[in-house]
Amino acid sequence: MNSVIGINIVRFIILLLAQVVICNNINFFGYINPYIYIIFIFLFPIKDERLVFLLVSFLLGMMVDMFSDSGGVHAAAAVCLAYSRPILLKTSFGMLYEHHTIKFSNTEIGSLITYITLGTVIHHFILFVLEIFNISNILLILKKTLFSSIFTILLSVLIIILFSRNRK
Amino acid sequence: MQQIFNFVIRNKTFLLFLLLFSIALTLTIQSHSYHRSKFINSANGLTGGVYGTFNSIDQYFNLKDQNIILAEENKKLREQLFNSVNSSDSSYIDTTTYSQGKYRVITAAVYKNSYSLTNNYLTLNKGKNDSVKQDFGVITSKGIVGIIDNTSNNYSTALSILNKKSQINAKLKSTNHIGSLTWDGKSPEFTQLIDVSNFAPVKIGDTIVTGGQSAIFPRGIGIGTIDSFETDISGDTYNIKVKLFNDMTNVGTVYIIENLDRTEIKTLEASINE
C-alpha cells in the first residue's frame, strides 16, 4: 500500500515538472501544447477514496495554474475529469470495471486508447472553453481542443506503454 | 436534521466536486477581469525557484541570440551618443535631466514567457526587494513587452501585450493621433490598434510608438509597424493591424521602467475625478 502512495507522489511531481518546464513551452505551430499531467488522473488507483482523488486532482490542476498564470482553468478541467472518470471507465472497460479488476499495466490496448481519448477530449474542451471564455470564439475553442487532444493522446498512450512494466 | 446529514453523506462526492469546481471557476472569472489581485500566480518562491533552476540551463542555448541583440542595442546607443547635440563638448552634462531623471530602469531576466494562450503572462526575476511595483512598464531594446501585474519579494509577473486584458496607449510616430493597443488572441506577431481617428494619415509601413499619455511608459518607445488597416464598422475610426518589432516568442532580458513622477500624476488625476 505504501509503495502505491509513493509511486503516486513521485508521478505527481514528475508529471507536474514535465508539464510546466517542457510541455508548456512546446508551442507546436504556435499554439498546440500537450497537457500530459492528466496521465496522473488516468492512472490514479481505482479502489481508493473518491474524495481523496477529487482533492488530489484539484491540487494538481491548481499547481499547473499557478505555474502558468491561468487563474483556475486547469483546476476546473482536472476536477471535471476526475469526477467523470467512473463513467469513462465503465464505457471503455465494461465488465472489468464492474469487477474492480482493472490493471492498467495489462489491459487491452484498444480499451486503454478509448479511455484516454474520451478523458482527454472532455478535459481539453472544458480547459479551452474556460481559457478563451468567449462563446463567439467557438471555432477557435474547437480547433484548439482538436489539435491539442491529438497531441496529448499520442504522448499519453506512448508514455503509459513505455513506463508500464509487464505489458504482454 | 438527520435527513440533511444523510443527504450530505450520500452525495458527498458530488458536493465536493461542486465545491472544488466553483472555487476553480471563481478563480478563472477573477483572472479574466483586469487588475484583480490574484491568489494564484507565478510570482512566488516555489514557482520562481523551479523556473529559475531550469532557466539557467535554457539561457545557455540563447546566449548567441542574446549577444546579437545586445550588440545591436549597443550600436544604436553609440549612434545616439555620436549624433547627439552635445557630443562635441564632453565636459557638458545636462544636470536638469541627469540628476532628476524622470525614469528609473531595472534589468530583469525572463523566467517564463507564454504566447500561445489568450491571456499571456511573463514571470520576471525581480520583485519587491528590487522595488518593482504594480503598473511599471516592461520593455526590451526593440519595443514594449507588457506591464507589471503582481509582485512577490523576489519575483514578479507581467501582463504581456499578448493578453486580451491589455490596453496600452499608443500613437502614430509621424503625427499625434492616438489609439489603444489591444490583442485579438490570434497571432503572437500582430496586435491591434483601435480607436484611431479617421483624420489620421494612416499609411502601411508607418511606425507605431507608445503615446506617453499614461504614467506607465515614456513617450515614443517603439511598438511596431502598420501591416494593414480598415475602417471600423461605425465608420469613424480605423482598426490598424500592427506588426510588432519585438519577437514575443523570444524574450530573454527585459528592462523594467519606473516613472518617478507616477504618484504625483496619479494623485493629480484622482483629484480631477473627484
Short mmCIF file of C-alpha atoms in Angstrom, two decimals:
data_model
loop_
_atom_site.label_atom_id
_atom_site.label_comp_id
_atom_site.label_asym_id
_atom_site.label_seq_id
_atom_site.Cartn_x
_atom_site.Cartn_y
_atom_site.Cartn_z
CA MET A 1 0.00 0.00 0.00
CA ASN A 2 2.79 2.36 0.92
CA SER A 3 4.56 1.76 -2.35
CA VAL A 4 1.37 2.73 -4.21
CA ILE A 5 1.24 6.05 -2.37
CA GLY A 6 4.96 6.56 -3.01
CA ILE A 7 4.62 5.87 -6.73
CA ASN A 8 1.72 8.30 -6.99
CA ILE A 9 3.58 11.07 -5.16
CA VAL A 10 6.60 10.64 -7.45
CA ARG A 11 4.33 10.56 -10.50
CA PHE A 12 2.59 13.73 -9.32
CA ILE A 13 5.85 15.67 -9.00
CA ILE A 14 7.46 14.36 -12.20
CA LEU A 15 4.38 14.97 -14.37
CA LEU A 16 3.90 18.45 -12.89
CA LEU A 17 7.52 19.40 -13.58
CA ALA A 18 7.44 17.89 -17.08
CA GLN A 19 4.25 19.84 -17.80
CA VAL A 20 5.37 23.27 -16.66
CA VAL A 21 9.02 23.10 -17.71
CA ILE A 22 8.81 21.21 -21.00
CA CYS A 23 5.29 20.78 -22.35
CA ASN A 24 4.09 24.34 -21.74
CA ASN A 25 6.94 25.57 -23.94
CA ILE A 26 6.48 23.34 -26.97
CA ASN A 27 4.03 25.63 -28.82
CA PHE A 28 3.87 23.42 -31.89
CA PHE A 29 2.59 25.55 -34.85
CA GLY A 30 2.42 28.47 -32.43
CA TYR A 31 -0.40 27.28 -30.20
CA ILE A 32 -0.52 23.50 -29.76
CA ASN A 33 0.66 22.24 -26.38
CA PRO A 34 0.17 18.75 -24.92
CA TYR A 35 -1.20 18.55 -21.39
CA ILE A 36 0.34 15.33 -20.15
CA TYR A 37 -0.24 15.93 -16.43
CA ILE A 38 -3.68 14.34 -16.81
CA ILE A 39 -1.92 10.96 -17.06
CA PHE A 40 -1.80 11.18 -13.27
CA ILE A 41 -5.60 11.35 -13.15
CA PHE A 42 -5.94 8.49 -15.66
CA LEU A 43 -3.67 6.16 -13.69
CA PHE A 44 -4.76 7.01 -10.15
CA PRO A 45 -5.62 3.78 -8.23
CA ILE A 46 -9.27 2.95 -8.77
CA LYS A 47 -10.11 1.41 -5.42
CA ASP A 48 -9.12 4.45 -3.38
CA GLU A 49 -11.45 7.02 -1.86
CA ARG A 50 -13.08 9.23 -4.46
CA LEU A 51 -12.93 12.24 -2.16
CA VAL A 52 -9.14 11.99 -1.92
CA PHE A 53 -8.99 11.51 -5.67
CA LEU A 54 -11.01 14.69 -6.31
CA LEU A 55 -8.91 16.71 -3.88
CA VAL A 56 -5.61 15.49 -5.34
CA SER A 57 -6.78 16.22 -8.90
CA PHE A 58 -7.82 19.70 -7.84
CA LEU A 59 -4.43 20.27 -6.23
CA LEU A 60 -2.61 19.10 -9.37
CA GLY A 61 -4.68 21.41 -11.59
CA MET A 62 -4.16 24.31 -9.20
CA MET A 63 -0.38 23.80 -9.26
CA VAL A 64 -0.35 23.84 -13.07
CA ASP A 65 -2.47 27.02 -12.94
CA MET A 66 -0.05 28.62 -10.53
CA PHE A 67 2.88 27.93 -12.81
CA SER A 68 1.14 29.13 -15.96
CA ASP A 69 -0.79 32.13 -14.51
CA SER A 70 -4.09 30.89 -15.88
CA GLY A 71 -6.47 31.56 -12.99
CA GLY A 72 -8.28 28.28 -12.28
CA VAL A 73 -8.83 26.74 -15.70
CA HIS A 74 -6.65 23.66 -15.20
CA ALA A 75 -8.09 23.03 -11.74
CA ALA A 76 -11.65 23.16 -13.10
CA ALA A 77 -10.87 20.86 -16.02
CA ALA A 78 -8.95 18.40 -13.83
CA VAL A 79 -11.76 18.19 -11.26
CA CYS A 80 -14.31 17.57 -14.02
CA LEU A 81 -12.15 14.81 -15.47
CA ALA A 82 -11.68 13.21 -12.06
CA TYR A 83 -15.41 13.34 -11.33
CA SER A 84 -16.37 11.81 -14.66
CA ARG A 85 -13.73 9.07 -14.53
CA PRO A 86 -16.02 6.22 -13.28
CA ILE A 87 -18.33 6.75 -16.28
CA LEU A 88 -15.35 6.72 -18.65
CA LEU A 89 -14.00 3.56 -17.06
CA LYS A 90 -17.38 1.86 -17.38
CA THR A 91 -17.79 2.75 -21.07
CA SER A 92 -14.26 1.78 -22.09
CA PHE A 93 -13.57 -1.27 -19.93
CA GLY A 94 -17.10 -2.59 -19.36
CA MET A 95 -17.18 -5.74 -17.23
CA LEU A 96 -13.62 -5.39 -15.99
CA TYR A 97 -14.58 -2.21 -14.15
CA GLU A 98 -17.68 -3.81 -12.65
CA HIS A 99 -15.48 -6.45 -11.02
CA HIS A 100 -12.85 -3.92 -9.90
CA THR A 101 -10.10 -5.87 -11.58
CA ILE A 102 -8.58 -3.31 -13.96
CA LYS A 103 -4.82 -3.21 -14.02
CA PHE A 104 -3.63 -0.51 -16.39
CA SER A 105 -0.39 -2.39 -16.98
CA ASN A 106 -2.10 -5.33 -18.67
CA THR A 107 -5.39 -4.20 -20.16
CA GLU A 108 -6.17 -4.37 -23.84
CA ILE A 109 -4.58 -1.53 -25.78
CA GLY A 110 -7.87 -0.74 -27.56
CA SER A 111 -9.82 -0.09 -24.37
CA LEU A 112 -6.95 1.93 -22.98
CA ILE A 113 -6.93 4.20 -26.03
CA THR A 114 -10.73 4.67 -25.86
CA TYR A 115 -10.44 5.57 -22.18
CA ILE A 116 -7.66 8.11 -22.72
CA THR A 117 -9.27 9.63 -25.82
CA LEU A 118 -12.62 10.25 -24.11
CA GLY A 119 -10.96 11.67 -21.00
CA THR A 120 -8.60 13.93 -22.93
CA VAL A 121 -11.34 15.40 -25.11
CA ILE A 122 -13.54 16.18 -22.07
CA HIS A 123 -10.62 17.74 -20.20
CA HIS A 124 -9.35 19.83 -23.12
CA PHE A 125 -12.79 21.08 -24.11
CA ILE A 126 -13.52 22.39 -20.60
CA LEU A 127 -9.98 23.78 -20.40
CA PHE A 128 -10.21 25.81 -23.61
CA VAL A 129 -13.80 26.97 -23.02
CA LEU A 130 -12.71 28.44 -19.70
CA GLU A 131 -9.40 29.76 -21.02
CA ILE A 132 -10.87 31.62 -24.00
CA PHE A 133 -14.09 32.39 -22.09
CA ASN A 134 -15.95 33.74 -25.08
CA ILE A 135 -18.59 31.62 -26.78
CA SER A 136 -18.33 33.59 -30.02
CA ASN A 137 -14.86 32.08 -30.45
CA ILE A 138 -16.31 28.56 -30.51
CA LEU A 139 -14.37 27.70 -33.67
CA LEU A 140 -11.09 28.63 -32.04
CA ILE A 141 -12.06 26.56 -28.98
CA LEU A 142 -12.87 23.51 -31.12
CA LYS A 143 -9.69 23.90 -33.18
CA LYS A 144 -7.50 24.11 -30.11
CA THR A 145 -9.33 21.19 -28.47
CA LEU A 146 -8.90 19.00 -31.55
CA PHE A 147 -5.21 19.59 -32.17
CA SER A 148 -4.09 19.64 -28.56
CA SER A 149 -6.12 16.47 -27.89
CA ILE A 150 -4.38 14.60 -30.70
CA PHE A 151 -1.01 15.64 -29.31
CA THR A 152 -1.91 14.76 -25.71
CA ILE A 153 -3.47 11.38 -26.63
CA LEU A 154 -0.41 10.33 -28.64
CA LEU A 155 2.00 11.33 -25.88
CA SER A 156 -0.12 9.84 -23.08
CA VAL A 157 -0.51 6.45 -24.75
CA LEU A 158 3.21 6.34 -25.55
CA ILE A 159 4.20 7.28 -22.00
CA ILE A 160 1.81 4.78 -20.39
CA ILE A 161 3.03 1.95 -22.64
CA LEU A 162 6.70 2.83 -22.17
CA PHE A 163 6.51 3.03 -18.40
CA SER A 164 4.25 0.04 -17.68
CA ARG A 165 6.49 -2.81 -16.68
CA ASN A 166 4.83 -6.09 -17.60
CA ARG A 167 2.86 -5.48 -20.79
CA LYS A 168 2.32 -8.67 -22.73
CA MET B 1 -31.64 17.50 10.69
CA GLN B 2 -30.97 13.80 10.36
CA GLN B 3 -32.15 13.96 6.76
CA ILE B 4 -29.82 16.81 5.94
CA PHE B 5 -26.86 14.87 7.31
CA ASN B 6 -27.92 11.81 5.37
CA PHE B 7 -28.21 13.85 2.22
CA VAL B 8 -24.74 15.33 2.69
CA ILE B 9 -23.18 11.94 3.40
CA ARG B 10 -24.90 10.27 0.46
CA ASN B 11 -23.88 12.96 -2.00
CA LYS B 12 -20.52 13.85 -0.52
CA THR B 13 -18.60 13.17 -3.74
CA PHE B 14 -20.90 15.34 -5.81
CA LEU B 15 -20.90 18.13 -3.22
CA LEU B 16 -17.10 18.11 -3.00
CA PHE B 17 -16.96 18.20 -6.80
CA LEU B 18 -19.31 21.19 -6.86
CA LEU B 19 -17.27 22.98 -4.20
CA LEU B 20 -13.91 22.45 -5.93
CA PHE B 21 -15.34 23.28 -9.34
CA SER B 22 -16.87 26.53 -8.10
CA ILE B 23 -13.58 27.54 -6.45
CA ALA B 24 -11.79 26.95 -9.75
CA LEU B 25 -14.49 28.82 -11.66
CA THR B 26 -14.29 31.81 -9.31
CA LEU B 27 -10.53 31.99 -9.78
CA THR B 28 -10.98 31.76 -13.55
CA ILE B 29 -13.55 34.55 -13.67
CA GLN B 30 -11.35 36.68 -11.44
CA SER B 31 -8.40 36.14 -13.74
CA HIS B 32 -10.45 37.46 -16.66
CA SER B 33 -11.05 40.85 -15.06
CA TYR B 34 -8.28 43.40 -15.13
CA HIS B 35 -6.05 44.01 -12.13
CA ARG B 36 -7.95 41.98 -9.59
CA SER B 37 -5.16 40.87 -7.32
CA LYS B 38 -4.87 37.13 -7.72
CA PHE B 39 -4.04 34.50 -5.11
CA ILE B 40 -2.78 32.04 -7.65
CA ASN B 41 0.06 33.46 -9.71
CA SER B 42 3.59 32.51 -10.60
CA ALA B 43 5.24 35.31 -8.61
CA ASN B 44 6.12 33.22 -5.58
CA GLY B 45 9.12 31.40 -4.17
CA LEU B 46 8.14 27.91 -5.32
CA THR B 47 7.40 28.65 -8.97
CA GLY B 48 10.19 31.23 -9.15
CA GLY B 49 12.69 28.72 -7.80
CA VAL B 50 11.66 25.99 -10.22
CA TYR B 51 11.67 28.33 -13.22
CA GLY B 52 14.99 29.83 -12.08
CA THR B 53 16.68 26.42 -11.98
CA PHE B 54 15.56 25.45 -15.46
CA ASN B 55 16.07 28.95 -16.84
CA SER B 56 19.79 28.76 -16.07
CA ILE B 57 20.02 25.74 -18.39
CA ASP B 58 17.86 27.38 -21.02
CA GLN B 59 19.99 30.53 -21.04
CA TYR B 60 22.99 28.68 -22.48
CA PHE B 61 21.10 27.89 -25.65
CA ASN B 62 20.05 31.51 -26.12
CA LEU B 63 23.45 33.10 -25.49
CA LYS B 64 24.19 33.67 -29.16
CA ASP B 65 20.83 35.33 -29.88
CA GLN B 66 21.06 37.49 -26.78
CA ASN B 67 24.59 38.61 -27.75
CA ILE B 68 23.38 39.73 -31.17
CA ILE B 69 20.50 41.65 -29.60
CA LEU B 70 22.89 43.34 -27.15
CA ALA B 71 25.34 44.25 -29.90
CA GLU B 72 22.54 45.81 -31.93
CA GLU B 73 21.40 47.81 -28.95
CA ASN B 74 24.95 48.98 -28.28
CA LYS B 75 25.20 50.10 -31.88
CA LYS B 76 22.00 52.09 -31.57
CA LEU B 77 23.13 53.72 -28.34
CA ARG B 78 26.53 54.58 -29.86
CA GLU B 79 24.82 56.22 -32.80
CA GLN B 80 22.67 58.27 -30.47
CA LEU B 81 25.73 59.24 -28.48
CA PHE B 82 27.76 60.34 -31.50
CA ASN B 83 24.87 62.16 -33.13
CA SER B 84 23.61 63.94 -30.04
CA VAL B 85 23.83 67.71 -29.98
CA ASN B 86 26.32 67.93 -27.15
CA SER B 87 28.69 65.22 -28.26
CA SER B 88 31.42 67.72 -29.19
CA ASP B 89 31.53 69.10 -25.67
CA SER B 90 32.42 66.17 -23.46
CA SER B 91 32.54 68.20 -20.25
CA TYR B 92 28.92 69.21 -20.64
CA ILE B 93 26.41 67.30 -18.53
CA ASP B 94 22.81 68.35 -18.63
CA THR B 95 22.18 68.47 -14.90
CA THR B 96 18.46 69.03 -15.23
CA THR B 97 17.92 65.69 -16.91
CA TYR B 98 20.82 63.89 -15.29
CA SER B 99 20.14 64.37 -11.59
CA GLN B 100 16.38 64.48 -11.77
CA GLY B 101 15.65 61.92 -14.46
CA LYS B 102 12.02 61.04 -14.77
CA TYR B 103 12.54 57.34 -15.28
CA ARG B 104 14.46 54.63 -13.45
CA VAL B 105 15.41 51.45 -15.31
CA ILE B 106 15.83 47.98 -13.76
CA THR B 107 17.09 45.00 -15.76
CA ALA B 108 15.43 41.62 -15.28
CA ALA B 109 15.64 38.12 -16.73
CA VAL B 110 12.52 36.45 -18.11
CA TYR B 111 11.90 33.18 -16.25
CA LYS B 112 8.70 32.26 -18.03
CA ASN B 113 7.09 33.61 -21.16
CA SER B 114 3.91 32.29 -22.76
CA TYR B 115 2.39 33.40 -26.06
CA SER B 116 0.00 30.64 -27.10
CA LEU B 117 -2.79 31.30 -24.58
CA THR B 118 -5.40 34.05 -24.80
CA ASN B 119 -4.15 35.71 -21.61
CA ASN B 120 -0.38 35.58 -21.51
CA TYR B 121 1.93 36.49 -18.66
CA LEU B 122 5.69 36.70 -18.15
CA THR B 123 7.49 35.82 -14.93
CA LEU B 124 10.49 38.04 -14.14
CA ASN B 125 13.24 37.57 -11.56
CA LYS B 126 12.92 40.97 -9.87
CA GLY B 127 10.37 41.76 -7.17
CA LYS B 128 9.58 43.98 -4.20
CA ASN B 129 13.16 43.69 -2.91
CA ASP B 130 14.29 45.49 -6.06
CA SER B 131 11.42 47.97 -5.59
CA VAL B 132 9.42 46.69 -8.52
CA LYS B 133 5.74 47.52 -8.10
CA GLN B 134 2.47 47.04 -9.94
CA ASP B 135 1.99 49.13 -13.13
CA PHE B 136 5.66 49.54 -14.02
CA GLY B 137 6.33 49.20 -17.75
CA VAL B 138 8.36 46.34 -19.24
CA ILE B 139 10.31 46.83 -22.48
CA THR B 140 13.22 45.35 -24.44
CA SER B 141 15.69 47.19 -26.63
CA LYS B 142 13.30 46.75 -29.57
CA GLY B 143 9.95 47.69 -28.07
CA ILE B 144 7.36 47.20 -25.38
CA VAL B 145 6.61 43.85 -23.76
CA GLY B 146 3.99 44.45 -21.05
CA ILE B 147 3.08 45.87 -17.65
CA ILE B 148 3.95 44.52 -14.18
CA ASP B 149 0.89 42.85 -12.65
CA ASN B 150 1.77 41.02 -9.41
CA THR B 151 4.93 41.13 -7.33
CA SER B 152 6.37 38.96 -4.56
CA ASN B 153 9.62 39.53 -2.67
CA ASN B 154 11.93 38.25 -5.41
CA TYR B 155 9.73 37.71 -8.45
CA SER B 156 7.04 39.49 -10.41
CA THR B 157 4.56 38.66 -13.15
CA ALA B 158 3.94 40.97 -16.08
CA LEU B 159 0.80 41.23 -18.18
CA SER B 160 2.09 40.64 -21.71
CA ILE B 161 0.85 42.82 -24.59
CA LEU B 162 -0.34 39.45 -25.91
CA ASN B 163 -3.17 39.47 -23.37
CA LYS B 164 -6.82 40.25 -24.03
CA LYS B 165 -6.92 42.40 -20.90
CA SER B 166 -4.01 44.55 -22.03
CA GLN B 167 -4.83 48.08 -23.24
CA ILE B 168 -1.91 50.38 -23.88
CA ASN B 169 -1.98 53.96 -25.06
CA ALA B 170 -0.18 54.27 -28.41
CA LYS B 171 0.15 56.79 -31.23
CA LEU B 172 1.37 57.18 -34.79
CA LYS B 173 5.00 58.24 -34.79
CA SER B 174 4.59 60.87 -37.51
CA THR B 175 1.57 62.62 -36.01
CA ASN B 176 -0.04 62.73 -32.59
CA HIS B 177 -3.14 60.66 -33.36
CA ILE B 178 -3.66 58.24 -30.50
CA GLY B 179 -5.36 54.88 -30.13
CA SER B 180 -5.29 51.95 -27.75
CA LEU B 181 -3.30 48.81 -28.37
CA THR B 182 -5.21 45.54 -27.87
CA TRP B 183 -4.76 41.91 -28.86
CA ASP B 184 -7.28 39.64 -30.58
CA GLY B 185 -5.71 36.43 -29.25
CA LYS B 186 -4.67 35.05 -32.62
CA SER B 187 -1.08 35.59 -33.75
CA PRO B 188 1.81 36.49 -31.42
CA GLU B 189 3.33 38.59 -34.24
CA PHE B 190 0.47 41.09 -34.56
CA THR B 191 -1.53 43.32 -32.23
CA GLN B 192 -4.44 45.64 -32.99
CA LEU B 193 -4.50 49.40 -32.59
CA ILE B 194 -8.11 50.54 -32.27
CA ASP B 195 -9.93 53.88 -31.91
CA VAL B 196 -7.59 55.80 -34.19
CA SER B 197 -9.34 58.90 -35.56
CA ASN B 198 -10.45 58.88 -39.19
CA PHE B 199 -8.47 62.07 -39.79
CA ALA B 200 -5.16 60.37 -39.12
CA PRO B 201 -2.93 59.91 -42.19
CA VAL B 202 -2.50 56.14 -41.86
CA LYS B 203 -0.01 54.54 -44.28
CA ILE B 204 1.13 50.93 -44.44
CA GLY B 205 4.66 50.67 -43.05
CA ASP B 206 4.35 53.62 -40.68
CA THR B 207 5.72 53.23 -37.16
CA ILE B 208 3.55 52.99 -34.03
CA VAL B 209 5.06 54.15 -30.72
CA THR B 210 3.82 54.49 -27.13
CA GLY B 211 1.75 57.62 -26.54
CA GLY B 212 3.01 58.71 -23.16
CA GLN B 213 -0.49 59.67 -22.03
CA SER B 214 -0.42 57.12 -19.25
CA ALA B 215 2.08 57.19 -16.41
CA ILE B 216 3.45 53.76 -17.31
CA PHE B 217 5.58 54.09 -20.43
CA PRO B 218 7.69 57.04 -21.54
CA ARG B 219 6.59 58.62 -24.81
CA GLY B 220 7.99 57.24 -28.04
CA ILE B 221 9.00 53.66 -27.26
CA GLY B 222 8.68 51.52 -30.38
CA ILE B 223 5.82 49.09 -30.75
CA GLY B 224 5.66 48.05 -34.39
CA THR B 225 4.79 48.97 -37.95
CA ILE B 226 1.41 49.15 -39.67
CA ASP B 227 0.72 45.92 -41.53
CA SER B 228 -2.80 46.68 -42.73
CA PHE B 229 -5.76 48.80 -41.69
CA GLU B 230 -9.51 49.02 -42.17
CA THR B 231 -12.30 51.41 -41.20
CA ASP B 232 -14.32 50.39 -38.16
CA ILE B 233 -17.98 49.36 -38.65
CA SER B 234 -19.09 52.68 -37.17
CA GLY B 235 -17.02 54.44 -39.85
CA ASP B 236 -15.40 56.97 -37.52
CA THR B 237 -12.23 55.16 -36.55
CA TYR B 238 -9.51 52.98 -38.04
CA ASN B 239 -8.64 49.48 -36.84
CA ILE B 240 -4.94 49.01 -37.52
CA LYS B 241 -3.08 45.70 -37.56
CA VAL B 242 0.38 46.29 -36.09
CA LYS B 243 3.36 44.04 -36.77
CA LEU B 244 5.42 44.04 -33.57
CA PHE B 245 9.12 44.97 -33.54
CA ASN B 246 9.63 42.50 -30.72
CA ASP B 247 9.66 38.79 -31.38
CA MET B 248 7.43 38.00 -28.42
CA THR B 249 8.29 34.31 -28.68
CA ASN B 250 11.94 35.04 -27.89
CA VAL B 251 12.34 37.44 -24.98
CA GLY B 252 15.39 36.89 -22.78
CA THR B 253 16.31 40.06 -20.90
CA VAL B 254 13.96 42.97 -20.29
CA TYR B 255 14.07 46.44 -18.78
CA ILE B 256 11.52 47.42 -16.14
CA ILE B 257 10.73 51.15 -16.22
CA GLU B 258 9.63 53.13 -13.22
CA ASN B 259 8.13 56.56 -13.78
CA LEU B 260 9.34 58.56 -10.77
CA ASP B 261 6.52 61.08 -11.19
CA ARG B 262 3.87 58.40 -11.23
CA THR B 263 2.42 59.04 -7.77
CA GLU B 264 2.26 62.74 -8.49
CA ILE B 265 0.42 62.18 -11.77
CA LYS B 266 -1.93 59.65 -10.16
CA THR B 267 -2.90 61.96 -7.30
CA LEU B 268 -3.45 64.79 -9.75
CA GLU B 269 -5.70 62.63 -11.94
CA ALA B 270 -7.55 61.30 -8.89
CA SER B 271 -8.28 64.85 -7.72
CA ILE B 272 -9.81 65.63 -11.12
CA ASN B 273 -12.10 62.61 -10.97
CA GLU B 274 -13.50 63.52 -7.57
#
